[in-house]
Coordinates of N, CA and C in Angstrom, one line a residue:
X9 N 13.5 80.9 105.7 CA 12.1 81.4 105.8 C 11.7 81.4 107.3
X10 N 11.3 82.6 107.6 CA 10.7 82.8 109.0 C 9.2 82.4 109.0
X11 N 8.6 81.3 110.5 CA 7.4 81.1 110.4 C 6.7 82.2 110.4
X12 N 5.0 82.1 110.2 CA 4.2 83.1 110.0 C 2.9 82.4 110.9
X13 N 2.6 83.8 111.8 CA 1.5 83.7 112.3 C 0.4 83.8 112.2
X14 N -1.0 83.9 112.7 CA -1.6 85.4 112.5 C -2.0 85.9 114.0
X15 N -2.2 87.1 114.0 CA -2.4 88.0 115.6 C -4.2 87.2 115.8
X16 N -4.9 87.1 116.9 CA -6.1 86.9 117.2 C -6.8 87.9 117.0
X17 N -6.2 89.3 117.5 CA -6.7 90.5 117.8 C -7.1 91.2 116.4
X18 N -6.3 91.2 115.8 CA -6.7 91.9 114.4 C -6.6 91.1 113.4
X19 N -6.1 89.8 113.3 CA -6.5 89.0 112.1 C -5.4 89.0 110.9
X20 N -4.3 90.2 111.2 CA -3.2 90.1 110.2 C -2.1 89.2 110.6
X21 N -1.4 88.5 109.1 CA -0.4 87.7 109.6 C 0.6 88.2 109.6
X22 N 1.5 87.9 110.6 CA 3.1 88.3 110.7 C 4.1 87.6 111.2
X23 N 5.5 88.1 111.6 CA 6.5 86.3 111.9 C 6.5 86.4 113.2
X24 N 6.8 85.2 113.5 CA 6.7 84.8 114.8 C 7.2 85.9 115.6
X25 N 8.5 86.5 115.6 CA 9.2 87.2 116.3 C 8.0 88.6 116.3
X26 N 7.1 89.1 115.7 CA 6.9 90.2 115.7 C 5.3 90.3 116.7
X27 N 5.4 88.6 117.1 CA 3.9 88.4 117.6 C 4.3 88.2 119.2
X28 N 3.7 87.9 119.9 CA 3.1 87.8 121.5 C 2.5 86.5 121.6
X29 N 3.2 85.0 122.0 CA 2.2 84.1 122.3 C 1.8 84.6 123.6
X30 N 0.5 83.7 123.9 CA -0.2 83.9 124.8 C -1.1 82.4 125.0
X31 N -0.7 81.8 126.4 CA -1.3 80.4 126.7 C -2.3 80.7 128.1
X32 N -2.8 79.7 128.6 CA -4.0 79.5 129.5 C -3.2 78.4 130.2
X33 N -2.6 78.8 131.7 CA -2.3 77.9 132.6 C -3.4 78.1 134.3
X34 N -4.4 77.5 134.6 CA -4.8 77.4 135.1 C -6.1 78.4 135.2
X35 N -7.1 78.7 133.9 CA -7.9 79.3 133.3 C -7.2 81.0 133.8
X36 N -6.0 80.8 133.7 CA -5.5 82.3 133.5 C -4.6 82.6 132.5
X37 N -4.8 84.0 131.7 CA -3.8 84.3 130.4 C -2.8 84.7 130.9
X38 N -1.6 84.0 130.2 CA -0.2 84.5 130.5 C 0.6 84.6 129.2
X39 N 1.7 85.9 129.3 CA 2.3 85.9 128.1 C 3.3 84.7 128.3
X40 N 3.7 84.2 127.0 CA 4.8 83.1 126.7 C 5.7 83.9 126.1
X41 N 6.6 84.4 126.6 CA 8.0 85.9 125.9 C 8.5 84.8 125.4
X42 N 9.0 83.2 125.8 CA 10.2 82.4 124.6 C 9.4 81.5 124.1
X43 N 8.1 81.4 124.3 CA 6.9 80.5 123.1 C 8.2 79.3 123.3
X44 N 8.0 79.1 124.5 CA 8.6 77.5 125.4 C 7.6 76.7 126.0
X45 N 6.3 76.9 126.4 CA 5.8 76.4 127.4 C 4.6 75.6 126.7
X46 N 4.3 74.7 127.9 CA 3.6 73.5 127.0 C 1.9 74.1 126.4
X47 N 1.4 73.1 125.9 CA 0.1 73.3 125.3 C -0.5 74.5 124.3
X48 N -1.1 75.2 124.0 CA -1.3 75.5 122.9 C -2.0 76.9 122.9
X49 N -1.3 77.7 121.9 CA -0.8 79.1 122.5 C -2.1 80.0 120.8
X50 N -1.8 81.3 121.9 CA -2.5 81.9 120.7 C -1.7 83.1 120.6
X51 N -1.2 84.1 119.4 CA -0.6 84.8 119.0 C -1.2 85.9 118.8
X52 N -0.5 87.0 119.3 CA -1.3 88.6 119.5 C 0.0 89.6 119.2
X53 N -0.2 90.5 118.5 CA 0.0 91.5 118.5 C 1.1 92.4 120.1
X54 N 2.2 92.5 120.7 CA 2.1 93.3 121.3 C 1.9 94.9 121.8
X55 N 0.5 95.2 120.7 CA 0.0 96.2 121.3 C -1.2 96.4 121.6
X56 N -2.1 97.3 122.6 CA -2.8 97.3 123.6 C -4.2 97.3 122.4
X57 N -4.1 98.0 121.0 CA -5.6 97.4 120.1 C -5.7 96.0 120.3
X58 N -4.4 95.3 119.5 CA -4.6 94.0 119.3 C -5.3 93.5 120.3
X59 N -4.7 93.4 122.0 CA -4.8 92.7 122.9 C -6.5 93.1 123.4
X60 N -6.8 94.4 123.1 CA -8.3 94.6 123.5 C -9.3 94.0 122.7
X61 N -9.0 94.0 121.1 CA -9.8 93.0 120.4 C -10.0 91.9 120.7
X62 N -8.8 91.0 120.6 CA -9.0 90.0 121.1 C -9.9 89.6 122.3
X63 N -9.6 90.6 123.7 CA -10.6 90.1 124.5 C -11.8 90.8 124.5
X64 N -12.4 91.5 123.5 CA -13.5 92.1 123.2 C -14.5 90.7 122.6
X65 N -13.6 90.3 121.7 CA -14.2 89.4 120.6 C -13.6 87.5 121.2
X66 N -13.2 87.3 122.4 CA -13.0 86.6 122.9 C -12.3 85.1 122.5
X67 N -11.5 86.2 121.8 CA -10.4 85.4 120.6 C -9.4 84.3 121.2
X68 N -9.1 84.5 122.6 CA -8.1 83.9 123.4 C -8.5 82.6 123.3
X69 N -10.1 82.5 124.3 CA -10.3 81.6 124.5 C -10.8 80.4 123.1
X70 N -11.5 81.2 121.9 CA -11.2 80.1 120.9 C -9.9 79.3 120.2
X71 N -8.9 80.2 120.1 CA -8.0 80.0 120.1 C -7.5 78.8 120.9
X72 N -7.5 79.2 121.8 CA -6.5 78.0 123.0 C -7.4 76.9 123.3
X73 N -9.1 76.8 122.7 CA -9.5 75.7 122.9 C -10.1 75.5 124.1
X74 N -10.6 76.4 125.2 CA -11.1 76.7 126.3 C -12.5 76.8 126.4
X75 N -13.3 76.7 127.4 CA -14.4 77.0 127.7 C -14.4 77.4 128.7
X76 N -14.3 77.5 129.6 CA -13.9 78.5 131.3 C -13.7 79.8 130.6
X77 N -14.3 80.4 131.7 CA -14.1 82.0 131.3 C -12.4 82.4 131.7
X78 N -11.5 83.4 131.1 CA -10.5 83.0 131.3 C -10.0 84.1 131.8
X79 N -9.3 84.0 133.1 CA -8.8 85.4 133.8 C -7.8 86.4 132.9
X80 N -8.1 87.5 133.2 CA -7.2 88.2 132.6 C -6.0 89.2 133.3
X81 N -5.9 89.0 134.5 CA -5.5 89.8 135.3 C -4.0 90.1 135.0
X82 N -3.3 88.8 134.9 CA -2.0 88.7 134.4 C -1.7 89.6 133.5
X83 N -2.1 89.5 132.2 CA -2.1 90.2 130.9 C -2.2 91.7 131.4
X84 N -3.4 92.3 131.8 CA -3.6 93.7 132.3 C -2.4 94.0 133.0
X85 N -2.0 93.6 134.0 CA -0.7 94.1 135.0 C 0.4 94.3 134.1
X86 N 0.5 92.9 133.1 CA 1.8 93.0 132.6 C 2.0 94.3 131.5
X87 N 0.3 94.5 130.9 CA 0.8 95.7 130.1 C 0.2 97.1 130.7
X88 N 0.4 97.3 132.4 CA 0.3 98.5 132.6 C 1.7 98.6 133.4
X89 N 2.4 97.7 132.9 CA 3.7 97.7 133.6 C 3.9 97.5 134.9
X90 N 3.2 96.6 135.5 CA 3.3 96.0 137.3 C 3.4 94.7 137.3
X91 N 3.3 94.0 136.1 CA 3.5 92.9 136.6 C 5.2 92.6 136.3
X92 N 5.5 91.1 136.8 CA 6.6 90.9 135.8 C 6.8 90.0 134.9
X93 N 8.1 90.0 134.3 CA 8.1 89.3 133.4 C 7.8 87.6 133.8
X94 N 7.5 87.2 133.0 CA 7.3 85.2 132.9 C 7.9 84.4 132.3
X95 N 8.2 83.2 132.5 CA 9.2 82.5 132.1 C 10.4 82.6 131.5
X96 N 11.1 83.6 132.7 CA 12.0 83.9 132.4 C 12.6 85.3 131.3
X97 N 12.1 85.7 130.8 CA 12.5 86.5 129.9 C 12.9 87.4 130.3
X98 N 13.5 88.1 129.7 CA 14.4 89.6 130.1 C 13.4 91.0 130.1

């Protein structure tokens, strides 16, 4: 049995593989591509509804437990294709 998540962004659940973690290292969002990295992640959709809901409705930061407003820069680059990948991933 494959775990099951649910996305922040839209609220449906799905398995892990088919989701996007997403953590807060240093009140900034970064994707986790091998959901390896420490502390406590929130799962999204990789596509650009999910990811806008979420930060419409400010899902991230309940999620991960935060109160600092939380940069988004990372996230934006990475899905207009400038940034790169993180922790390694292909």
């Amino acid at each position: 049995m494959e775990p099951v998540r649910t996305c922040v962004g839209c609220r449906m659940r799905a398995s892990r593989t088919a989701l996007l973690r997403v953590v807060s290292q240093d009140n900034e969002l970064i994707f986790d591509e091998r959901a390896v990295m420490a502390g406590r992640g929130a799962w999204v959709h990789p596509t650009q509804q999910c990811i806008d809901a979420a930060l419409k409705r400010h899902a991230f930061a309940r999620a991960l437990r935060v109160s600092a407003q939380l940069s988004t820069q990372t996230i934006e680059k990475r899905l207009n294709g400038y940034g790169t990948k993180v922790n390694g991933s292909k």
